[in-house]
DNA sequence: TTGTAAGCGTTATCAG
DNA sequence: CTGATAACGCTTACAA
């Protein structure tokens, strides 16, 4: 049995109310008794039971974070950003990975809504998130990361995928490329769709043909980049540039190109998205679109705490973080 | 206000006791009433309050994880491993990063011990962890990741840093190198010390001189690898091989070497540690020591749940996971 | 300034 | 099978 407030009260010869007051800095206690109580509490290694405390105060001092997955640089960086803000606010983090599974998310939401957390940050890039709508009740502040839900856009933090992709493809066009393929991201993924739109937009505004044959499926994983690139290399005429919807696939694509004995960027230029840390260490270094991942987490957390503190679940509108082009060797610069 | 068990009971025209029983699968309710109650509970979107529940059951169905930091491939991989096992056991994860700060860890421990979690996984590579000893009480199952505490070794999961480092250095020696430098890891870091010992051991057993001048300080970050390598390149005579205590520093070292116009492995061979995902994509690809990171997390979690379930906080002894040599180009193979 | 007692939302122990 | 009612450990009016 761990020591309770009663143990402290007994040993100090006071009531539990006094112990509670003393330990919570109430002005309604003599310094003398407070000192005595604090001393005894330390001796007994007393730690208030958060369950009981939370039950009274209806607060858990915990925020929940639901991510599609827990591994990889991207998500850990988001976590780091959230953690920093949470720490500053004296809050803890309850994490869960949804594996982008609908049922998982729903059950997560249910658990998270059971008084365990005071607020929620959800990242659910799967487009089929309408079901989220039903399960997000208004008694819990929620911030959406990188996804939108009908009627809840104002609580979202987004990355400007569209503009980022458009800039990358524009840049490739500036290098003189006219036949540019794209390796698409995961099906039904919000980021993937936006990046595809950005790609198309750049082609369109430059009067280049929008050819479905140049839009090769991928799933954001390295292997899919490899196989997609194999397909691209077999196209006649061969595209002279490729925009991979993320860096992981770009890496796979690079392998495929190099295994054919082709040169980057001379034979084929390539651009990625995400600007993961590896990007600059590759040979050739990978041109990419930088995403302020860390900001994504901090922004979301800051917004959430604002909602928690204000007791109003309305936030100050949707936030869009810019994605910026980073040119390196693989696009033909340098 | 969220709906409580009382709301359900009122609407169903039964007592709260019956609702509790029905929803917890007690055999002491008619199927008829159970069905009615379940239906109403769903209608009302009733979710049991975990605070109240935890207060009664003295369980939180949550495990705590204290990591030195939250970002980077390494830690996120550990988290993933833990998450998988936790999910299988219907548990949630409360994370915290300690920033290897002594006070932080202590306050974390206190919070974690306040009924919020049923068990704890702590990764605290800082050697000065004797203070942990005082703060780990026996009423909470604890598994130590990659660190040891006097008298608590049996609950640790370790990576065989010593043997891994030794094998890498042995391998460099086999390549004919006689003057091998090491870029050391962070001061007072458990992993760093073990890897240094492994380095020395390999030299010693091969009759090579143990020269303090060849042991260059580092801190596990890329930049420190760069500056350390600069120093190494100025040594006379110049070492022909370098063992970097982790891959991040090895990457920095590679940059330093290449910026001097030197060739790897011809002019200088290099070996890292951790086998991070980037390692194989570098040019030259980086020889490293593979660490079963994912296993680290899963093993720790499995061990913890065994302790939680058995209600005995004694585990089945310390676990040491092997670290295995991965040879690529940077050491001179291939 | 301190103590008493009423909750907070559950589950568990009794009677019925 | 079901319903009161007593915990669980804490905070906080209300009394003293």
XYZ file of C-alpha atoms (C1' of nucleotides) in Angstrom:
700
model
C 0.000 0.000 0.000
C 1.244 3.421 -0.862
C 0.861 6.186 1.658
C -2.301 8.267 1.473
C -3.241 11.650 2.727
C -4.661 9.995 5.806
C -1.321 8.536 6.787
C 0.196 11.974 6.668
C -2.687 13.467 8.605
C -2.464 10.835 11.327
C 1.241 11.212 11.766
C 0.976 14.982 11.833
C -1.951 14.886 14.197
C -4.153 16.987 11.952
C -7.103 16.353 9.671
C -6.770 15.346 6.055
C -8.289 18.677 5.079
C -5.394 20.507 6.640
C -2.901 18.274 4.898
C -4.595 18.908 1.587
C -4.561 22.642 2.166
C -0.976 22.694 3.344
C 0.259 20.753 0.348
C -1.739 22.754 -2.149
C -0.447 26.090 -0.907
C -3.676 27.323 0.593
C -3.221 30.507 2.674
C -5.501 29.038 5.304
C -2.748 27.247 7.220
C -0.156 28.454 9.685
C 3.330 28.333 8.351
C 4.159 26.289 11.381
C 1.701 23.504 10.594
C 2.495 23.692 6.922
C 6.164 23.115 7.561
C 5.443 20.208 9.849
C 3.114 18.627 7.311
C 5.465 19.083 4.396
C 8.244 17.505 6.396
C 6.172 14.488 7.307
C 4.863 14.156 3.763
C 8.429 13.948 2.506
C 9.409 11.451 5.167
C 6.527 9.251 4.189
C 7.267 9.810 0.472
C 3.682 10.841 0.034
C 2.471 11.494 -3.488
C -1.142 12.510 -3.995
C -3.135 9.930 -5.893
C -3.885 11.467 -9.246
C -6.917 9.309 -9.763
C -8.658 10.657 -6.699
C -7.424 14.137 -7.397
C -8.550 14.023 -10.981
C -11.905 12.696 -9.944
C -12.508 15.776 -7.816
C -10.960 18.382 -10.023
C -12.135 16.862 -13.273
C -8.673 17.360 -14.643
C -6.018 14.861 -15.555
C -3.205 17.224 -16.434
C -2.652 14.978 -19.380
C -3.179 15.476 -23.069
C -3.745 12.674 -25.502
C -1.942 12.316 -28.788
C -3.190 10.003 -31.492
C -0.716 9.487 -34.309
C -1.046 7.167 -37.270
C 2.221 5.549 -36.316
C 4.920 5.911 -33.732
C 8.079 5.269 -35.644
C 10.061 7.347 -38.032
C 11.640 10.736 -37.863
C 8.500 12.548 -38.763
C 6.303 11.430 -35.938
C 8.982 11.516 -33.314
C 9.713 15.092 -34.239
C 6.061 15.971 -33.867
C 6.029 14.288 -30.491
C 9.049 16.241 -29.430
C 7.344 19.507 -30.270
C 4.241 18.547 -28.359
C 6.269 17.350 -25.408
C 8.090 20.645 -25.050
C 4.890 22.621 -24.798
C 3.209 20.081 -22.565
C 6.154 20.136 -20.202
C 5.985 23.908 -20.000
C 2.363 23.617 -18.983
C 3.024 20.897 -16.456
C 1.162 18.378 -18.525
C 1.823 14.791 -19.455
C 1.255 12.973 -22.678
C -0.752 9.866 -23.361
C 0.200 8.516 -26.769
C -1.397 6.067 -29.093
C -0.824 4.977 -32.595
C -3.917 4.373 -34.615
C -2.290 2.554 -37.511
C -4.735 4.627 -39.494
C -7.316 2.053 -38.632
C -10.825 3.373 -38.355
C -11.898 1.179 -35.502
C -8.693 1.771 -33.654
C -9.207 5.476 -33.858
C -12.727 5.237 -32.629
C -11.790 3.128 -29.662
C -8.861 5.434 -28.953
C -11.190 8.371 -28.980
C -13.519 6.666 -26.593
C -10.778 5.915 -24.134
C -9.306 9.335 -24.476
C -12.675 10.849 -23.781
C -13.098 8.913 -20.548
C -11.576 11.552 -18.340
C -8.068 10.394 -18.923
C -7.098 13.495 -20.847
C -7.998 17.155 -20.823
C -7.453 17.592 -24.527
C -6.543 15.727 -27.655
C -4.244 16.115 -30.613
C -5.181 13.883 -33.504
C -3.198 13.243 -36.612
C -5.174 11.187 -39.024
C -4.079 11.702 -42.579
C -6.520 9.152 -43.814
C -9.149 10.965 -45.740
C -11.940 8.745 -44.584
C -12.060 10.593 -41.310
C -15.687 11.583 -41.431
C -16.254 8.995 -38.767
C -14.086 11.111 -36.529
C -16.776 13.706 -36.704
C -19.292 11.591 -34.847
C -16.870 10.673 -32.160
C -15.492 14.059 -31.395
C -17.768 15.480 -28.792
C -17.651 19.051 -27.741
C -16.775 18.411 -24.137
C -13.156 17.775 -25.042
C -10.870 20.245 -26.794
C -9.411 18.711 -29.939
C -6.754 19.914 -32.332
C -6.442 18.243 -35.690
C -2.999 17.786 -37.140
C -2.665 17.710 -40.858
C -6.199 16.706 -41.579
C -9.520 18.368 -41.861
C -12.941 17.349 -40.764
C -16.077 18.925 -42.038
C -17.025 21.828 -39.865
C -13.976 21.511 -37.665
C -11.436 23.122 -39.932
C -10.834 25.886 -37.478
C -9.085 23.581 -35.089
C -6.636 22.243 -37.630
C -2.948 22.753 -38.095
C -1.972 22.058 -41.657
C 1.137 21.962 -43.741
C 0.957 23.636 -47.088
C 1.442 20.460 -49.053
C -0.110 21.879 -52.158
C 2.126 24.915 -52.390
C 5.220 22.928 -51.437
C 4.663 20.358 -54.162
C 3.859 23.047 -56.668
C 7.079 24.854 -55.943
C 9.141 21.721 -56.331
C 7.586 20.868 -59.683
C 7.842 24.476 -60.818
C 11.506 24.304 -59.949
C 11.984 21.163 -62.008
C 10.240 22.883 -64.892
C 12.621 25.816 -64.567
C 15.457 23.360 -65.031
C 13.955 22.783 -68.455
C 12.140 19.532 -67.804
C 8.990 18.992 -69.785
C 8.203 15.389 -69.047
C 7.912 15.090 -65.302
C 6.537 12.035 -63.545
C 5.181 11.834 -60.028
C 5.368 8.985 -57.590
C 2.141 9.366 -55.689
C 1.670 8.874 -51.969
C -0.593 6.448 -50.186
C -4.126 6.100 -51.441
C -6.740 8.195 -49.631
C -4.078 10.088 -47.774
C -4.641 13.749 -47.244
C -1.018 14.767 -47.762
C -0.735 12.590 -50.810
C -3.737 14.161 -52.484
C -2.600 17.695 -51.799
C 0.857 17.032 -53.170
C -0.596 15.474 -56.269
C -2.744 18.529 -56.793
C 0.305 20.744 -56.394
C 2.126 18.695 -59.025
C -0.731 18.960 -61.459
C -1.155 22.649 -60.821
C 2.474 23.383 -61.615
C 2.288 21.436 -64.863
C -0.968 23.042 -65.821
C 0.094 26.619 -65.225
C 3.124 25.972 -67.426
C 1.112 24.551 -70.239
C 2.487 21.046 -69.816
C 0.390 18.012 -70.487
C -1.285 16.259 -67.576
C -0.641 12.658 -68.419
C -2.118 9.957 -66.159
C 0.619 7.631 -67.363
C 3.088 9.857 -65.558
C 1.272 9.502 -62.244
C 2.631 6.357 -60.706
C 1.137 4.934 -57.509
C 3.204 4.652 -54.347
C 2.539 4.278 -50.651
C 5.110 6.547 -49.020
C 7.436 3.644 -48.331
C 10.897 3.252 -49.770
C 10.146 0.022 -51.615
C 7.208 1.536 -53.411
C 9.514 4.300 -54.601
C 11.837 1.683 -55.995
C 9.162 -0.233 -57.879
C 7.462 2.940 -59.061
C 10.757 4.177 -60.474
C 11.301 0.901 -62.304
C 8.009 1.520 -64.055
C 8.944 5.088 -64.828
C 12.232 4.016 -66.369
C 10.331 1.828 -68.775
C 8.119 4.626 -70.044
C 8.708 5.747 -73.622
C 9.826 8.432 -73.911
C 11.470 8.303 -70.512
C 10.612 11.215 -68.206
C 13.571 13.471 -67.492
C 12.479 14.361 -64.003
C 10.532 12.755 -61.182
C 8.764 14.250 -58.208
C 8.498 11.740 -55.393
C 5.712 12.552 -52.955
C 8.032 11.977 -50.049
C 11.728 11.486 -49.372
C 11.468 7.846 -48.418
C 10.141 7.028 -51.888
C 12.702 9.350 -53.423
C 15.407 7.256 -51.808
C 13.926 4.102 -53.260
C 13.734 5.816 -56.618
C 17.383 6.825 -56.442
C 18.342 3.205 -55.860
C 16.333 2.115 -58.880
C 17.937 4.746 -61.073
C 21.450 4.002 -59.939
C 20.980 0.257 -60.323
C 20.254 0.912 -63.998
C 23.552 2.736 -64.280
C 21.854 6.067 -64.878
C 23.095 9.333 -63.449
C 21.251 11.823 -61.232
C 20.545 14.582 -62.173
C 22.114 14.279 -65.634
C 19.967 11.435 -66.946
C 17.074 12.004 -64.637
C 16.424 14.679 -62.028
C 14.594 13.944 -58.814
C 12.855 15.904 -56.093
C 11.394 14.683 -52.814
C 9.180 16.004 -50.045
C 9.652 16.238 -46.250
C 13.342 17.117 -46.156
C 14.134 14.317 -43.773
C 17.525 14.534 -42.074
C 19.046 11.926 -44.388
C 18.270 14.010 -47.440
C 21.377 16.112 -47.289
C 23.686 13.156 -46.742
C 22.642 11.209 -49.791
C 24.805 11.161 -52.894
C 23.631 13.081 -54.756
C 22.087 15.117 -51.973
C 18.322 15.161 -52.314
C 16.415 18.284 -53.234
C 13.279 18.312 -51.198
C 10.523 20.397 -49.664
C 11.155 21.318 -46.101
C 8.315 20.831 -43.684
C 8.428 22.526 -40.289
C 7.709 19.298 -38.481
C 8.742 20.468 -35.078
C 6.504 23.501 -35.435
C 3.649 21.241 -36.301
C 3.806 19.688 -32.859
C 4.447 22.877 -30.919
C 1.740 24.781 -32.757
C -0.787 22.071 -32.161
C 0.053 21.880 -28.488
C -0.012 25.640 -28.028
C -3.388 25.818 -29.682
C -4.693 22.982 -27.571
C -3.590 24.553 -24.318
C -5.187 27.791 -25.304
C -8.432 25.894 -25.714
C -7.983 24.032 -22.440
C -7.213 27.162 -20.479
C -9.992 29.230 -21.973
C -12.527 26.547 -21.359
C -13.784 27.393 -24.792
C -13.293 24.839 -27.457
C -13.270 27.340 -30.238
C -9.850 28.145 -31.524
C -8.640 31.104 -33.476
C -8.910 29.587 -36.883
C -7.021 27.113 -38.948
C -3.266 27.408 -39.146
C -1.338 26.630 -42.284
C 2.390 26.208 -41.968
C 4.484 26.928 -45.044
C 6.511 24.238 -46.801
C 9.667 25.562 -48.388
C 11.756 24.360 -51.288
C 15.266 23.140 -50.495
C 17.428 22.767 -53.559
C 20.401 20.437 -53.531
C 22.082 18.269 -56.129
C 19.405 15.831 -57.230
C 17.341 18.429 -59.080
C 20.293 19.674 -61.088
C 21.307 22.675 -58.994
C 24.813 23.003 -57.512
C -21.127 17.342 -18.404
C -20.407 13.959 -19.830
C -22.835 11.151 -19.173
C -22.241 9.040 -16.099
C -23.310 5.638 -15.031
C -26.195 7.282 -13.190
C -27.620 8.729 -16.381
C -27.644 5.296 -17.919
C -29.171 3.769 -14.810
C -31.946 6.374 -14.685
C -32.842 6.001 -18.320
C -32.808 2.223 -18.060
C -34.813 2.269 -14.866
C -32.274 0.193 -12.980
C -29.651 0.834 -10.328
C -26.106 1.901 -11.098
C -24.910 -1.409 -9.729
C -26.786 -3.253 -12.428
C -25.420 -0.999 -15.104
C -21.897 -1.604 -13.876
C -22.449 -5.329 -13.841
C -24.075 -5.397 -17.246
C -21.305 -3.419 -18.844
C -18.527 -5.406 -17.200
C -19.857 -8.717 -18.355
C -20.925 -10.011 -14.978
C -23.001 -13.216 -15.197
C -25.335 -11.783 -12.601
C -27.619 -10.036 -15.068
C -30.348 -11.269 -17.342
C -29.494 -11.107 -20.987
C -32.631 -9.099 -21.381
C -31.584 -6.314 -19.023
C -28.030 -6.418 -20.279
C -29.152 -5.841 -23.829
C -31.348 -2.974 -22.792
C -28.566 -1.361 -20.791
C -25.962 -1.764 -23.506
C -28.334 -0.192 -25.982
C -28.996 2.801 -23.794
C -25.321 3.166 -22.949
C -24.552 3.420 -26.636
C -27.332 5.870 -27.256
C -26.021 8.088 -24.506
C -22.429 7.582 -25.696
C -21.550 6.533 -22.204
C -17.884 5.950 -21.462
C -16.923 4.907 -17.950
C -14.820 7.504 -16.193
C -11.365 6.052 -15.906
C -10.500 8.177 -12.930
C -13.300 6.761 -10.848
C -12.679 3.312 -12.190
C -8.977 3.511 -11.496
C -9.647 4.769 -8.029
C -11.638 1.672 -7.199
C -9.610 -0.902 -9.037
C -6.246 0.639 -8.261
C -5.310 0.170 -11.861
C -4.784 2.687 -14.596
C -4.239 0.346 -17.514
C -1.423 2.638 -18.432
C 2.316 2.185 -18.380
C 4.771 5.000 -18.097
C 7.796 5.412 -20.313
C 10.612 7.761 -19.395
C 13.082 8.313 -22.202
C 16.050 10.662 -22.257
C 14.640 12.296 -25.326
C 11.753 11.916 -27.683
C 13.202 12.591 -31.062
C 15.341 10.545 -33.346
C 15.007 7.176 -34.930
C 16.335 5.360 -31.956
C 13.798 6.442 -29.405
C 10.860 6.347 -31.718
C 11.729 2.784 -32.590
C 11.834 1.882 -28.924
C 8.462 3.518 -28.449
C 7.041 1.573 -31.322
C 8.148 -1.680 -29.766
C 6.631 -0.758 -26.440
C 3.426 0.420 -28.063
C 2.870 -2.854 -29.856
C 3.049 -4.870 -26.686
C 1.031 -2.355 -24.697
C -1.695 -2.414 -27.301
C -1.819 -6.211 -27.155
C -2.362 -5.950 -23.436
C -4.988 -3.260 -23.741
C -2.723 -0.724 -22.128
C -1.931 2.881 -22.860
C 1.337 4.730 -22.709
C 2.224 7.830 -20.774
C 5.486 9.220 -22.135
C 7.970 11.670 -20.817
C 11.364 12.791 -21.826
C 13.759 13.403 -19.007
C 16.377 15.264 -20.975
C 18.705 13.199 -18.837
C 18.147 15.743 -16.133
C 18.339 14.391 -12.628
C 15.616 16.553 -11.173
C 13.365 15.966 -14.126
C 13.689 12.253 -13.696
C 12.917 12.464 -10.029
C 9.823 14.532 -10.552
C 8.764 12.249 -13.377
C 9.138 9.287 -11.130
C 7.049 10.945 -8.490
C 4.263 11.703 -10.882
C 4.434 8.302 -12.407
C 4.189 6.767 -8.993
C 0.993 8.625 -8.168
C -1.344 5.973 -9.428
C -1.228 7.185 -12.952
C 0.592 4.121 -14.192
C 0.732 0.440 -13.348
C 4.341 0.060 -14.354
C 7.294 1.961 -15.637
C 9.941 1.617 -18.299
C 12.906 3.873 -17.714
C 15.723 4.562 -20.088
C 18.347 6.619 -18.398
C 21.740 6.129 -19.946
C 23.257 8.676 -17.647
C 25.519 6.864 -15.311
C 24.709 9.063 -12.375
C 21.505 7.192 -11.857
C 22.110 6.190 -8.294
C 19.486 8.731 -7.360
C 17.003 6.618 -9.230
C 17.590 3.990 -6.638
C 16.049 6.072 -3.878
C 13.058 6.979 -5.928
C 12.141 3.600 -7.223
C 9.885 2.104 -4.644
C 8.859 -1.486 -4.654
C 5.176 -0.892 -5.066
C 5.584 -0.182 -8.755
C 7.045 -2.616 -11.291
C 9.952 -1.033 -13.117
C 12.003 -2.184 -16.082
C 15.282 -0.473 -16.798
C 16.266 0.026 -20.398
C 19.901 0.126 -21.212
C 21.069 1.116 -17.790
C 21.794 -0.579 -14.540
C 21.154 0.428 -10.991
C 22.859 -1.189 -8.053
C 20.834 -4.095 -6.843
C 18.278 -3.769 -9.603
C 20.215 -5.355 -12.423
C 17.705 -8.122 -12.736
C 15.081 -5.847 -14.152
C 17.254 -4.461 -16.901
C 17.248 -4.923 -20.626
C 20.656 -4.189 -22.041
C 22.312 -4.065 -25.370
C 25.676 -5.708 -25.634
C 27.533 -2.501 -26.337
C 30.828 -3.905 -25.190
C 30.796 -6.913 -27.468
C 29.448 -4.932 -30.395
C 32.182 -2.340 -30.176
C 34.793 -5.014 -29.713
C 33.676 -6.816 -32.831
C 33.774 -3.657 -34.897
C 37.286 -2.803 -33.786
C 38.402 -6.383 -34.197
C 37.078 -6.206 -37.723
C 39.041 -3.042 -38.454
C 42.140 -4.752 -37.101
C 41.543 -7.678 -39.442
C 41.604 -5.207 -42.295
C 45.198 -4.587 -41.263
C 44.741 -1.361 -39.357
C 47.115 -0.840 -36.468
C 46.442 2.748 -35.558
C 42.764 3.028 -34.783
C 41.186 6.066 -33.181
C 37.864 6.219 -31.378
C 35.381 9.057 -31.223
C 33.923 8.629 -27.792
C 30.314 9.102 -26.826
C 28.806 11.476 -24.342
C 30.496 11.813 -20.985
C 29.048 9.693 -18.174
C 26.886 7.823 -20.613
C 26.451 4.142 -20.007
C 26.525 3.145 -23.674
C 29.497 5.365 -24.335
C 31.547 3.788 -21.575
C 30.740 0.272 -22.643
C 31.648 0.963 -26.236
C 34.924 2.527 -25.175
C 35.710 -0.549 -23.134
C 34.963 -2.736 -26.136
C 37.311 -0.654 -28.263
C 40.098 -0.932 -25.734
C 39.542 -4.605 -25.261
C 39.886 -5.326 -28.971
C 43.097 -3.348 -29.185
C 44.477 -4.970 -26.076
C 43.788 -8.535 -27.098
C 45.561 -7.870 -30.379
C 48.625 -6.442 -28.721
C 48.013 -2.925 -30.029
C 48.904 0.102 -28.000
C 46.209 1.830 -25.952
C 46.950 5.446 -26.686
C 44.855 8.117 -24.899
C 45.684 10.467 -27.765
C 43.585 8.245 -30.006
C 40.536 8.545 -27.773
C 38.814 11.697 -28.905
C 35.818 13.081 -26.991
C 32.407 13.330 -28.624
C 28.823 13.672 -27.485
C 26.891 11.418 -29.863
C 25.886 14.327 -32.056
C 26.869 14.746 -35.652
C 28.767 18.003 -35.114
C 30.938 16.479 -32.451
C 31.838 13.737 -34.908
C 32.912 16.388 -37.369
C 35.111 18.300 -34.936
C 36.522 15.119 -33.446
C 37.489 13.942 -36.902
C 39.225 17.233 -37.637
C 41.385 16.580 -34.601
C 42.069 13.036 -35.670
C 43.162 14.144 -39.121
C 45.791 16.336 -37.525
C 47.325 13.528 -35.528
C 50.809 12.439 -36.561
C 50.999 9.791 -37.727
C 47.420 9.870 -38.932
C 45.257 6.933 -37.808
C 44.210 4.686 -40.675
C 40.884 3.790 -39.150
C 38.321 5.341 -36.842
C 35.624 3.819 -34.717
C 32.835 6.298 -34.071
C 30.787 5.453 -31.001
C 27.602 6.017 -32.936
C 26.453 6.528 -36.498
C 25.508 10.166 -36.098
C 29.101 10.997 -35.226
C 30.333 8.703 -37.971
C 28.362 10.799 -40.432
C 29.959 13.953 -39.124
C 33.336 12.273 -39.379
C 32.687 11.282 -42.968
C 31.955 14.901 -43.820
C 35.214 15.999 -42.214
C 37.201 13.385 -44.096
C 35.603 14.159 -47.439
C 36.032 17.897 -46.990
C 39.769 17.249 -46.748
C 39.620 15.439 -50.059
C 40.464 12.117 -48.484
C 38.923 8.818 -49.567
C 36.974 6.331 -47.493
C 38.005 3.585 -46.923
C 41.248 3.909 -48.911
C 42.788 6.742 -46.913
C 40.891 6.145 -43.766
C 38.402 3.467 -42.797
C 35.461 4.144 -40.584
C 33.007 2.170 -38.521
C 29.957 3.358 -36.628
C 27.491 1.996 -34.119
C 23.676 1.717 -34.080
C 23.102 0.867 -37.738
C 20.602 3.646 -38.189
C 18.497 3.442 -41.342
C 20.557 6.071 -43.126
C 23.718 4.007 -42.762
C 23.156 1.931 -45.854
C 22.307 4.896 -48.032
C 25.455 6.843 -47.388
C 28.253 6.913 -49.935
C 30.278 5.032 -48.999
C 27.751 2.963 -47.128
C 28.559 2.901 -43.455
C 29.756 -0.216 -41.700
C 28.130 -0.287 -38.327
C 26.990 -2.379 -35.416
C 23.370 -3.336 -35.598
C 21.334 -2.871 -32.475
C 17.969 -4.606 -32.170
C 16.236 -1.403 -31.205
C 12.731 -2.591 -31.782
C 13.410 -5.638 -29.651
C 14.608 -3.384 -26.910
C 11.161 -1.873 -26.602
C 9.184 -5.065 -27.021
C 11.383 -6.970 -24.600
C 11.093 -4.288 -21.989
C 7.336 -4.129 -22.343
C 6.920 -7.885 -22.263
C 9.007 -8.075 -19.135
C 7.049 -5.280 -17.538
C 3.697 -6.868 -18.225
C 4.936 -10.120 -16.805
C 5.718 -8.231 -13.621
C 2.413 -6.401 -13.626
C 0.385 -9.557 -14.154
C 2.246 -11.633 -11.626
C 1.936 -8.976 -9.006
C 5.525 -9.803 -8.205
C 8.060 -7.214 -9.016
C 10.856 -9.683 -9.428
C 11.691 -10.440 -12.975
C 13.487 -13.372 -14.479
C 16.900 -11.791 -14.604
C 18.678 -9.307 -16.726
C 18.385 -9.577 -20.475
C 21.246 -8.770 -22.774
C 20.444 -8.319 -26.440
C 23.235 -8.995 -28.906
C 24.694 -6.280 -31.104
C 25.869 -7.577 -34.437
C 28.467 -6.348 -36.875
C 27.225 -5.096 -40.245
C 29.989 -4.702 -42.781
C 29.551 -2.354 -45.717
C 31.889 -0.155 -47.678
C 33.306 2.285 -45.144
C 35.419 -0.308 -43.370
C 37.037 -1.530 -46.546
C 34.872 -4.539 -47.316
C 32.967 -4.863 -50.618
C -6.812 28.587 11.499
C -8.665 23.920 11.670
C -12.043 19.955 11.492
C -16.295 17.684 9.626
C -18.547 15.964 5.985
C -20.245 15.918 1.314
C -19.212 14.802 -2.902
C -16.472 13.108 -7.599
C -17.982 8.182 -10.626
C -16.910 3.721 -10.173
C -16.904 -1.214 -8.313
C -17.781 -4.533 -4.543
C -20.313 -6.277 -0.634
C -24.044 -7.172 1.222
C -29.039 -7.981 1.792
C -33.189 -8.797 -0.401
C -30.901 -11.567 -10.323
C -31.118 -6.695 -8.423
C -30.622 -2.639 -5.299
C -28.752 0.030 -1.461
C -24.576 1.385 0.340
C -19.848 1.421 1.550
C -15.534 2.124 -0.016
C -11.422 4.328 -3.137
C -8.288 9.120 -1.951
C -8.868 13.511 -2.621
C -10.785 18.677 -2.506
C -13.764 22.012 -0.626
C -17.835 24.247 1.303
C -19.497 24.890 5.831
C -18.986 24.849 10.822
C -16.488 25.536 14.764
